PDB file of C-alpha atoms and ligand atoms in Angstrom:
ATOM      1  CA  UNK H   1      -0.016   0.075   0.030  1.00 60.00           C
ATOM      2  CA  UNK H   2       1.213   3.436  -0.975  1.00 76.00           C
ATOM      3  CA  UNK H   3       1.856   5.764   2.253  1.00 85.00           C
ATOM      4  CA  UNK H   4       0.007   9.011   2.698  1.00 92.00           C
ATOM      5  CA  UNK H   5       1.343  11.993   1.024  1.00 95.00           C
ATOM      6  CA  UNK H   6       4.233  13.985   2.854  1.00 98.00           C
ATOM      7  CA  UNK H   7       3.105  16.732   5.425  1.00 98.00           C
ATOM      8  CA  UNK H   8       6.223  18.632   4.881  1.00 98.00           C
ATOM      9  CA  UNK H   9       8.223  18.470   1.803  1.00 99.00           C
ATOM     10  CA  UNK H  10      11.535  20.821   1.591  1.00 99.00           C
ATOM     11  CA  UNK H  11      12.722  21.738  -1.687  1.00 99.00           C
ATOM     12  CA  UNK H  12      16.419  23.021  -2.729  1.00 99.00           C
ATOM     13  CA  UNK H  13      15.435  25.247  -5.693  1.00 99.00           C
ATOM     14  CA  UNK H  14      18.640  24.893  -7.766  1.00 99.00           C
ATOM     15  CA  UNK H  15      19.273  25.834 -11.381  1.00 98.00           C
ATOM     16  CA  UNK H  16      18.276  29.296 -12.033  1.00 98.00           C
ATOM     17  CA  UNK H  17      21.758  30.401 -13.118  1.00 98.00           C
ATOM     18  CA  UNK H  18      21.931  27.254 -15.817  1.00 98.00           C
ATOM     19  CA  UNK H  19      18.298  28.045 -17.045  1.00 99.00           C
ATOM     20  CA  UNK H  20      19.220  31.745 -17.891  1.00 98.00           C
ATOM     21  CA  UNK H  21      22.567  30.641 -19.475  1.00 98.00           C
ATOM     22  CA  UNK H  22      20.924  28.357 -21.691  1.00 98.00           C
ATOM     23  CA  UNK H  23      18.707  31.096 -22.667  1.00 98.00           C
ATOM     24  CA  UNK H  24      21.652  33.568 -23.048  1.00 98.00           C
ATOM     25  CA  UNK H  25      19.596  35.737 -20.438  1.00 98.00           C
ATOM     26  CA  UNK H  26      21.225  37.666 -17.521  1.00 98.00           C
ATOM     27  CA  UNK H  27      21.419  35.482 -14.331  1.00 98.00           C
ATOM     28  CA  UNK H  28      18.690  37.573 -12.580  1.00 98.00           C
ATOM     29  CA  UNK H  29      16.198  36.546 -15.178  1.00 98.00           C
ATOM     30  CA  UNK H  30      16.669  32.928 -14.148  1.00 98.00           C
ATOM     31  CA  UNK H  31      16.341  33.999 -10.355  1.00 98.00           C
ATOM     32  CA  UNK H  32      13.051  35.621 -11.580  1.00 98.00           C
ATOM     33  CA  UNK H  33      11.634  32.592 -13.434  1.00 99.00           C
ATOM     34  CA  UNK H  34      12.568  30.657 -10.442  1.00 98.00           C
ATOM     35  CA  UNK H  35      10.587  32.661  -8.148  1.00 98.00           C
ATOM     36  CA  UNK H  36       7.730  32.767 -10.456  1.00 98.00           C
ATOM     37  CA  UNK H  37       8.002  28.995 -10.986  1.00 98.00           C
ATOM     38  CA  UNK H  38       7.487  28.991  -6.834  1.00 98.00           C
ATOM     39  CA  UNK H  39       4.706  31.078  -6.911  1.00 98.00           C
ATOM     40  CA  UNK H  40       2.865  28.900  -9.587  1.00 98.00           C
ATOM     41  CA  UNK H  41       3.702  25.779  -7.878  1.00 98.00           C
ATOM     42  CA  UNK H  42       2.443  27.040  -4.279  1.00 98.00           C
ATOM     43  CA  UNK H  43      -1.074  27.758  -5.988  1.00 98.00           C
ATOM     44  CA  UNK H  44      -1.448  23.912  -6.754  1.00 98.00           C
ATOM     45  CA  UNK H  45       0.009  22.829  -3.331  1.00 98.00           C
ATOM     46  CA  UNK H  46      -2.513  24.750  -1.557  1.00 96.00           C
ATOM     47  CA  UNK H  47      -5.148  22.428  -2.846  1.00 97.00           C
ATOM     48  CA  UNK H  48      -3.424  19.132  -1.482  1.00 98.00           C
ATOM     49  CA  UNK H  49      -2.850  17.702   1.938  1.00 97.00           C
ATOM     50  CA  UNK H  50       0.798  19.074   2.153  1.00 98.00           C
ATOM     51  CA  UNK H  51       0.841  21.178   5.117  1.00 98.00           C
ATOM     52  CA  UNK H  52       4.337  22.739   5.260  1.00 98.00           C
ATOM     53  CA  UNK H  53       6.780  23.494   2.426  1.00 99.00           C
ATOM     54  CA  UNK H  54      10.227  24.682   3.151  1.00 99.00           C
ATOM     55  CA  UNK H  55      12.216  26.393   0.278  1.00 99.00           C
ATOM     56  CA  UNK H  56      16.002  26.897   0.042  1.00 99.00           C
ATOM     57  CA  UNK H  57      16.098  30.496  -1.384  1.00 98.00           C
ATOM     58  CA  UNK H  58      19.658  31.869  -0.115  1.00 98.00           C
ATOM     59  CA  UNK H  59      22.382  29.744   1.654  1.00 98.00           C
ATOM     60  CA  UNK H  60      24.809  31.099   4.173  1.00 98.00           C
ATOM     61  CA  UNK H  61      27.397  30.105   1.283  1.00 98.00           C
ATOM     62  CA  UNK H  62      25.561  32.332  -1.491  1.00 98.00           C
ATOM     63  CA  UNK H  63      27.164  35.439  -0.149  1.00 98.00           C
ATOM     64  CA  UNK H  64      30.408  34.332  -1.997  1.00 98.00           C
ATOM     65  CA  UNK H  65      28.750  35.048  -5.148  1.00 98.00           C
ATOM     66  CA  UNK H  66      29.716  38.370  -6.851  1.00 98.00           C
ATOM     67  CA  UNK H  67      28.084  41.492  -5.482  1.00 98.00           C
ATOM     68  CA  UNK H  68      26.048  42.110  -8.813  1.00 98.00           C
ATOM     69  CA  UNK H  69      24.214  38.829  -8.456  1.00 98.00           C
ATOM     70  CA  UNK H  70      23.635  38.951  -4.567  1.00 98.00           C
ATOM     71  CA  UNK H  71      22.291  42.568  -5.107  1.00 98.00           C
ATOM     72  CA  UNK H  72      19.906  41.197  -7.564  1.00 98.00           C
ATOM     73  CA  UNK H  73      18.821  38.445  -5.627  1.00 98.00           C
ATOM     74  CA  UNK H  74      17.957  40.826  -2.624  1.00 98.00           C
ATOM     75  CA  UNK H  75      16.062  43.061  -4.707  1.00 98.00           C
ATOM     76  CA  UNK H  76      14.062  40.229  -6.255  1.00 98.00           C
ATOM     77  CA  UNK H  77      13.383  39.028  -2.935  1.00 98.00           C
ATOM     78  CA  UNK H  78      12.182  42.435  -1.824  1.00 98.00           C
ATOM     79  CA  UNK H  79      10.059  42.585  -4.865  1.00 98.00           C
ATOM     80  CA  UNK H  80       8.385  39.089  -4.077  1.00 98.00           C
ATOM     81  CA  UNK H  81       7.934  39.815  -0.258  1.00 98.00           C
ATOM     82  CA  UNK H  82       5.788  43.108  -1.443  1.00 98.00           C
ATOM     83  CA  UNK H  83       3.863  40.855  -3.960  1.00 98.00           C
ATOM     84  CA  UNK H  84       3.400  38.275  -1.295  1.00 98.00           C
ATOM     85  CA  UNK H  85       2.130  40.967   1.058  1.00 98.00           C
ATOM     86  CA  UNK H  86      -0.328  42.324  -1.317  1.00 98.00           C
ATOM     87  CA  UNK H  87      -1.658  39.123  -2.108  1.00 98.00           C
ATOM     88  CA  UNK H  88      -1.738  37.630   1.490  1.00 98.00           C
ATOM     89  CA  UNK H  89      -5.473  37.578   1.713  1.00 97.00           C
ATOM     90  CA  UNK H  90      -5.817  35.654  -1.694  1.00 96.00           C
ATOM     91  CA  UNK H  91      -3.367  33.246  -1.128  1.00 97.00           C
ATOM     92  CA  UNK H  92      -3.957  32.282   2.289  1.00 98.00           C
ATOM     93  CA  UNK H  93      -0.155  31.336   2.769  1.00 98.00           C
ATOM     94  CA  UNK H  94       1.128  31.439   6.326  1.00 98.00           C
ATOM     95  CA  UNK H  95       4.785  32.451   5.770  1.00 98.00           C
ATOM     96  CA  UNK H  96       7.896  32.552   8.108  1.00 98.00           C
ATOM     97  CA  UNK H  97      11.615  32.167   7.319  1.00 98.00           C
ATOM     98  CA  UNK H  98      14.505  29.919   8.692  1.00 99.00           C
ATOM     99  CA  UNK H  99      18.173  31.249   8.863  1.00 99.00           C
ATOM    100  CA  UNK H 100      19.704  34.444  10.253  1.00 98.00           C
ATOM    101  CA  UNK H 101      18.064  37.255   8.774  1.00 98.00           C
ATOM    102  CA  UNK H 102      19.758  39.616  11.576  1.00 98.00           C
ATOM    103  CA  UNK H 103      22.143  40.454   8.722  1.00 98.00           C
ATOM    104  CA  UNK H 104      19.869  41.354   5.875  1.00 98.00           C
ATOM    105  CA  UNK H 105      19.144  45.145   5.059  1.00 98.00           C
ATOM    106  CA  UNK H 106      16.693  46.705   7.846  1.00 98.00           C
ATOM    107  CA  UNK H 107      14.343  47.272   5.165  1.00 97.00           C
ATOM    108  CA  UNK H 108      14.002  43.773   4.069  1.00 98.00           C
ATOM    109  CA  UNK H 109      13.726  42.351   7.661  1.00 98.00           C
ATOM    110  CA  UNK H 110      10.873  45.022   8.240  1.00 98.00           C
ATOM    111  CA  UNK H 111       9.083  43.806   5.147  1.00 98.00           C
ATOM    112  CA  UNK H 112       9.496  40.033   6.205  1.00 98.00           C
ATOM    113  CA  UNK H 113       8.167  40.975   9.961  1.00 98.00           C
ATOM    114  CA  UNK H 114       5.081  42.885   7.973  1.00 98.00           C
ATOM    115  CA  UNK H 115       4.726  39.809   6.118  1.00 98.00           C
ATOM    116  CA  UNK H 116       5.033  37.279   9.010  1.00 98.00           C
ATOM    117  CA  UNK H 117       2.472  39.134  11.135  1.00 98.00           C
ATOM    118  CA  UNK H 118       0.008  39.720   8.087  1.00 98.00           C
ATOM    119  CA  UNK H 119      -0.044  36.107   6.882  1.00 98.00           C
ATOM    120  CA  UNK H 120      -0.218  34.726  10.226  1.00 98.00           C
ATOM    121  CA  UNK H 121      -3.897  35.496  10.182  1.00 98.00           C
ATOM    122  CA  UNK H 122      -4.125  33.128   7.191  1.00 98.00           C
ATOM    123  CA  UNK H 123      -5.334  29.503   7.453  1.00 98.00           C
ATOM    124  CA  UNK H 124      -3.403  27.897   4.501  1.00 98.00           C
ATOM    125  CA  UNK H 125      -0.348  26.112   3.461  1.00 98.00           C
ATOM    126  CA  UNK H 126       2.738  26.958   5.834  1.00 98.00           C
ATOM    127  CA  UNK H 127       5.721  28.393   3.786  1.00 98.00           C
ATOM    128  CA  UNK H 128       8.886  28.347   5.383  1.00 99.00           C
ATOM    129  CA  UNK H 129      11.495  30.321   3.488  1.00 98.00           C
ATOM    130  CA  UNK H 130      15.126  29.530   3.919  1.00 99.00           C
ATOM    131  CA  UNK H 131      17.071  32.929   3.934  1.00 98.00           C
ATOM    132  CA  UNK H 132      20.598  33.248   4.850  1.00 98.00           C
ATOM    133  CA  UNK H 133      20.035  29.606   6.040  1.00 99.00           C
ATOM    134  CA  UNK H 134      22.883  27.116   6.592  1.00 99.00           C
ATOM    135  CA  UNK H 135      22.265  23.744   8.730  1.00 99.00           C
ATOM    136  CA  UNK H 136      25.628  24.021  10.400  1.00 99.00           C
ATOM    137  CA  UNK H 137      24.861  27.792  11.093  1.00 99.00           C
ATOM    138  CA  UNK H 138      21.558  27.049  12.509  1.00 99.00           C
ATOM    139  CA  UNK H 139      23.116  24.291  14.827  1.00 99.00           C
ATOM    140  CA  UNK H 140      26.048  26.671  16.065  1.00 99.00           C
ATOM    141  CA  UNK H 141      23.339  29.153  16.898  1.00 98.00           C
ATOM    142  CA  UNK H 142      21.181  26.639  18.673  1.00 98.00           C
ATOM    143  CA  UNK H 143      24.455  25.358  20.610  1.00 98.00           C
ATOM    144  CA  UNK H 144      25.018  29.077  21.875  1.00 98.00           C
ATOM    145  CA  UNK H 145      21.597  29.291  23.012  1.00 98.00           C
ATOM    146  CA  UNK H 146      21.735  25.670  24.959  1.00 98.00           C
ATOM    147  CA  UNK H 147      24.977  27.042  26.296  1.00 98.00           C
ATOM    148  CA  UNK H 148      23.509  30.088  27.731  1.00 98.00           C
ATOM    149  CA  UNK H 149      20.732  28.056  29.404  1.00 98.00           C
ATOM    150  CA  UNK H 150      22.861  25.924  30.935  1.00 98.00           C
ATOM    151  CA  UNK H 151      25.055  28.862  32.257  1.00 98.00           C
ATOM    152  CA  UNK H 152      22.019  30.264  33.482  1.00 98.00           C
ATOM    153  CA  UNK H 153      20.901  27.202  35.106  1.00 98.00           C
ATOM    154  CA  UNK H 154      17.562  26.980  32.936  1.00 98.00           C
ATOM    155  CA  UNK H 155      18.582  23.568  31.939  1.00 98.00           C
ATOM    156  CA  UNK H 156      20.898  20.876  33.037  1.00 98.00           C
ATOM    157  CA  UNK H 157      23.390  19.006  30.831  1.00 98.00           C
ATOM    158  CA  UNK H 158      21.978  15.815  31.446  1.00 98.00           C
ATOM    159  CA  UNK H 159      18.455  16.982  30.096  1.00 97.00           C
ATOM    160  CA  UNK H 160      19.875  17.798  26.790  1.00 98.00           C
ATOM    161  CA  UNK H 161      17.984  15.180  24.318  1.00 98.00           C
ATOM    162  CA  UNK H 162      17.351  15.063  20.636  1.00 98.00           C
ATOM    163  CA  UNK H 163      13.917  16.850  21.338  1.00 98.00           C
ATOM    164  CA  UNK H 164      15.214  19.394  23.536  1.00 98.00           C
ATOM    165  CA  UNK H 165      17.908  20.319  20.994  1.00 98.00           C
ATOM    166  CA  UNK H 166      15.128  20.349  18.579  1.00 98.00           C
ATOM    167  CA  UNK H 167      13.327  23.054  20.355  1.00 98.00           C
ATOM    168  CA  UNK H 168      16.362  25.422  20.044  1.00 98.00           C
ATOM    169  CA  UNK H 169      16.155  25.034  16.074  1.00 99.00           C
ATOM    170  CA  UNK H 170      14.748  27.578  13.600  1.00 99.00           C
ATOM    171  CA  UNK H 171      12.523  24.834  12.751  1.00 98.00           C
ATOM    172  CA  UNK H 172      11.100  24.024  16.247  1.00 98.00           C
ATOM    173  CA  UNK H 173       7.529  24.522  15.543  1.00 98.00           C
ATOM    174  CA  UNK H 174       7.156  22.043  13.125  1.00 98.00           C
ATOM    175  CA  UNK H 175       8.002  18.579  12.147  1.00 98.00           C
ATOM    176  CA  UNK H 176      11.080  17.405  10.192  1.00 98.00           C
ATOM    177  CA  UNK H 177      10.488  17.130   6.430  1.00 98.00           C
ATOM    178  CA  UNK H 178       9.814  13.489   5.202  1.00 98.00           C
ATOM    179  CA  UNK H 179      10.753  14.453   1.757  1.00 98.00           C
ATOM    180  CA  UNK H 180      13.415  16.656   0.329  1.00 99.00           C
ATOM    181  CA  UNK H 181      13.714  17.528  -3.428  1.00 99.00           C
ATOM    182  CA  UNK H 182      16.548  19.098  -5.137  1.00 99.00           C
ATOM    183  CA  UNK H 183      16.338  20.014  -8.761  1.00 99.00           C
ATOM    184  CA  UNK H 184      18.765  20.542 -11.366  1.00 98.00           C
ATOM    185  CA  UNK H 185      20.767  17.059 -11.176  1.00 98.00           C
ATOM    186  CA  UNK H 186      22.883  17.908  -8.272  1.00 98.00           C
ATOM    187  CA  UNK H 187      23.473  15.214  -5.829  1.00 98.00           C
ATOM    188  CA  UNK H 188      24.117  16.840  -2.600  1.00 98.00           C
ATOM    189  CA  UNK H 189      22.286  18.989   0.295  1.00 98.00           C
ATOM    190  CA  UNK H 190      24.513  22.208   0.097  1.00 98.00           C
ATOM    191  CA  UNK H 191      24.022  22.639   3.767  1.00 98.00           C
ATOM    192  CA  UNK H 192      20.251  22.462   3.768  1.00 99.00           C
ATOM    193  CA  UNK H 193      18.333  21.207   6.874  1.00 99.00           C
ATOM    194  CA  UNK H 194      21.657  19.085   8.254  1.00 98.00           C
ATOM    195  CA  UNK H 195      19.804  18.118  11.488  1.00 98.00           C
ATOM    196  CA  UNK H 196      16.461  17.657  10.134  1.00 98.00           C
ATOM    197  CA  UNK H 197      17.108  15.549   7.287  1.00 98.00           C
ATOM    198  CA  UNK H 198      18.179  12.790   9.288  1.00 98.00           C
ATOM    199  CA  UNK H 199      15.493  10.111   8.192  1.00 98.00           C
ATOM    200  CA  UNK H 200      14.054  12.282   5.171  1.00 98.00           C
ATOM    201  CA  UNK H 201      13.702  10.834   1.862  1.00 98.00           C
ATOM    202  CA  UNK H 202      15.471  12.574  -0.956  1.00 98.00           C
ATOM    203  CA  UNK H 203      14.661  12.847  -4.655  1.00 98.00           C
ATOM    204  CA  UNK H 204      16.570  14.481  -7.142  1.00 98.00           C
ATOM    205  CA  UNK H 205      15.041  15.851 -10.050  1.00 98.00           C
ATOM    206  CA  UNK H 206      17.141  16.947 -13.570  1.00 98.00           C
ATOM    207  CA  UNK H 207      14.693  19.734 -14.193  1.00 98.00           C
ATOM    208  CA  UNK H 208      16.218  23.180 -13.588  1.00 99.00           C
ATOM    209  CA  UNK H 209      14.130  24.952 -10.899  1.00 99.00           C
ATOM    210  CA  UNK H 210      12.410  27.404 -13.268  1.00 99.00           C
ATOM    211  CA  UNK H 211      10.953  24.632 -15.403  1.00 99.00           C
ATOM    212  CA  UNK H 212       9.913  22.444 -12.173  1.00 99.00           C
ATOM    213  CA  UNK H 213       6.201  22.183 -12.267  1.00 98.00           C
ATOM    214  CA  UNK H 214       3.661  20.735  -9.819  1.00 98.00           C
ATOM    215  CA  UNK H 215       3.431  17.678 -12.263  1.00 98.00           C
ATOM    216  CA  UNK H 216       7.097  17.137 -11.518  1.00 98.00           C
ATOM    217  CA  UNK H 217       6.287  17.599  -7.637  1.00 98.00           C
ATOM    218  CA  UNK H 218       3.706  14.895  -7.826  1.00 98.00           C
ATOM    219  CA  UNK H 219       6.332  12.600  -9.449  1.00 98.00           C
ATOM    220  CA  UNK H 220       8.551  13.140  -6.553  1.00 98.00           C
ATOM    221  CA  UNK H 221       5.710  12.208  -4.169  1.00 98.00           C
ATOM    222  CA  UNK H 222       4.768   8.972  -6.057  1.00 98.00           C
ATOM    223  CA  UNK H 223       8.351   7.968  -5.711  1.00 98.00           C
ATOM    224  CA  UNK H 224       8.225   8.854  -2.045  1.00 98.00           C
ATOM    225  CA  UNK H 225       5.088   6.786  -1.312  1.00 97.00           C
ATOM    226  CA  UNK H 226       6.610   3.765  -2.731  1.00 96.00           C
ATOM    227  CA  UNK H 227       9.663   3.782  -0.711  1.00 95.00           C
ATOM    228  CA  UNK H 228      10.409   1.692   2.334  1.00 92.00           C
ATOM    229  CA  UNK H 229      11.060   3.809   5.659  1.00 92.00           C
ATOM    230  CA  UNK H 230      12.643   1.552   8.365  1.00 93.00           C
ATOM    231  CA  UNK H 231      14.137   4.136  10.520  1.00 94.00           C
ATOM    232  CA  UNK H 232      16.915   1.625  11.328  1.00 95.00           C
ATOM    233  CA  UNK H 233      14.322  -0.929  12.241  1.00 95.00           C
ATOM    234  CA  UNK H 234      12.990  -3.932  10.146  1.00 92.00           C
ATOM    235  CA  UNK H 235       9.759  -4.270   8.701  1.00 87.00           C
ATOM    236  CA  UNK H 236       9.202  -7.946   8.896  1.00 85.00           C
ATOM    237  CA  UNK H 237       9.764  -7.884  12.660  1.00 75.00           C
TER     238      UNK H 237
HETATM  239  C1  IPE R 301      19.662  28.387  -7.217  1.00 81.67           C
HETATM  240  O1  IPE R 301      20.165  28.579  -8.337  1.00 81.67           O
HETATM  241  C2  IPE R 301      19.288  29.883  -6.671  1.00 81.67           C
HETATM  242  C3  IPE R 301      19.945  30.391  -5.696  1.00 81.67           C
HETATM  243  C4  IPE R 301      21.189  29.599  -4.939  1.00 81.67           C
HETATM  244  C5  IPE R 301      19.954  31.498  -5.043  1.00 81.67           C
HETATM  245  P1  IPE R 301      21.531  28.678  -8.604  1.00 81.67           P
HETATM  246  O2  IPE R 301      21.987  30.143  -9.323  1.00 81.67           O
HETATM  247  O3  IPE R 301      22.332  28.211  -7.760  1.00 81.67           O
HETATM  248  O4  IPE R 301      21.526  28.155 -10.337  1.00 81.67           O
HETATM  249  P2  IPE R 301      22.826  27.285 -10.824  1.00 81.67           P
HETATM  250  O5  IPE R 301      23.238  26.117  -9.923  1.00 81.67           O
HETATM  251  O6  IPE R 301      23.972  28.384 -11.104  1.00 81.67           O
HETATM  252  O7  IPE R 301      22.399  26.988 -12.169  1.00 81.67           O
HETATM  253  C1  IPE R 302      21.897  25.779  -2.801  1.00 81.67           C
HETATM  254  O1  IPE R 302      22.247  25.946  -4.141  1.00 81.67           O
HETATM  255  C2  IPE R 302      21.476  26.924  -2.117  1.00 81.67           C
HETATM  256  C3  IPE R 302      20.099  27.395  -2.781  1.00 81.67           C
HETATM  257  C4  IPE R 302      19.248  26.763  -3.619  1.00 81.67           C
HETATM  258  C5  IPE R 302      19.366  28.476  -2.177  1.00 81.67           C
HETATM  259  P1  IPE R 302      23.631  26.292  -4.646  1.00 81.67           P
HETATM  260  O2  IPE R 302      23.680  26.447  -6.104  1.00 81.67           O
HETATM  261  O3  IPE R 302      24.166  27.354  -3.811  1.00 81.67           O
HETATM  262  O4  IPE R 302      24.590  25.204  -3.903  1.00 81.67           O
HETATM  263  P2  IPE R 302      25.780  24.207  -4.662  1.00 81.67           P
HETATM  264  O5  IPE R 302      26.879  25.591  -4.598  1.00 81.67           O
HETATM  265  O6  IPE R 302      25.777  23.872  -5.794  1.00 81.67           O
HETATM  266  O7  IPE R 302      26.207  23.231  -3.564  1.00 81.67           O
HETATM  267 MG1   MG R 303      23.225  26.330  -7.728  1.00 81.67          MG
END
């Protein structure tokens, strides 16, 4: 029997640069096409039983790119946050971010705060945007918070469990993704959800992100539904 569809799917949206290059377009057009592909996809995901979508939008390593590309990405982000604010009532998405957004411009941080506040009134799909996100960075930030709580006698070292540690992560409020999808044919996780992906199923698509559609996501879900998840145990006892 096929298992139920995943409640939480995380997506590494990769391949915008190659999509643009193939069309002899500037990279920023690839990123724009990628952002549009996400919007289109979300409209269809809204109608399914999927409850959470986490998307990797900008990694802690993406600052290594040239200034022009980073600036273009930040501008695009501002643009799309503005659109999501305008369309909040209509799209019914509940939006938040994971990652350290304290280094983003004040302007962008304010827009994000506004979007989070506004969309918290919605009732639909929960969209978690990974922004200046790195799994290792998230773990280090969590460790620092745990250390402070130990130092201030709020917790005891012996009480540090996997569950307790998870409650210090950016994703503390929801379950780990059952399925992680990466596009563009790259077979790595690039520092995405390092802790949370311990038992996630992975699905790799050769499609470049701007070409990825809901039908492609359905293929990933179908593949997931046929997987045997053992979590280290045995299904036959
Ligand atoms: C993913 O597309 C988007 C970001 C990392 C921001 P890329 O820009 O990495 O696309 P490729 O890998 O160069 O094709
Ligand atoms: C991962 O893609 C980050 C995002 C999709 C935001 P990258 O393109 O940055 O990853 P690498 O460099 O191929 O590992
Ligand atoms: Mg890439």
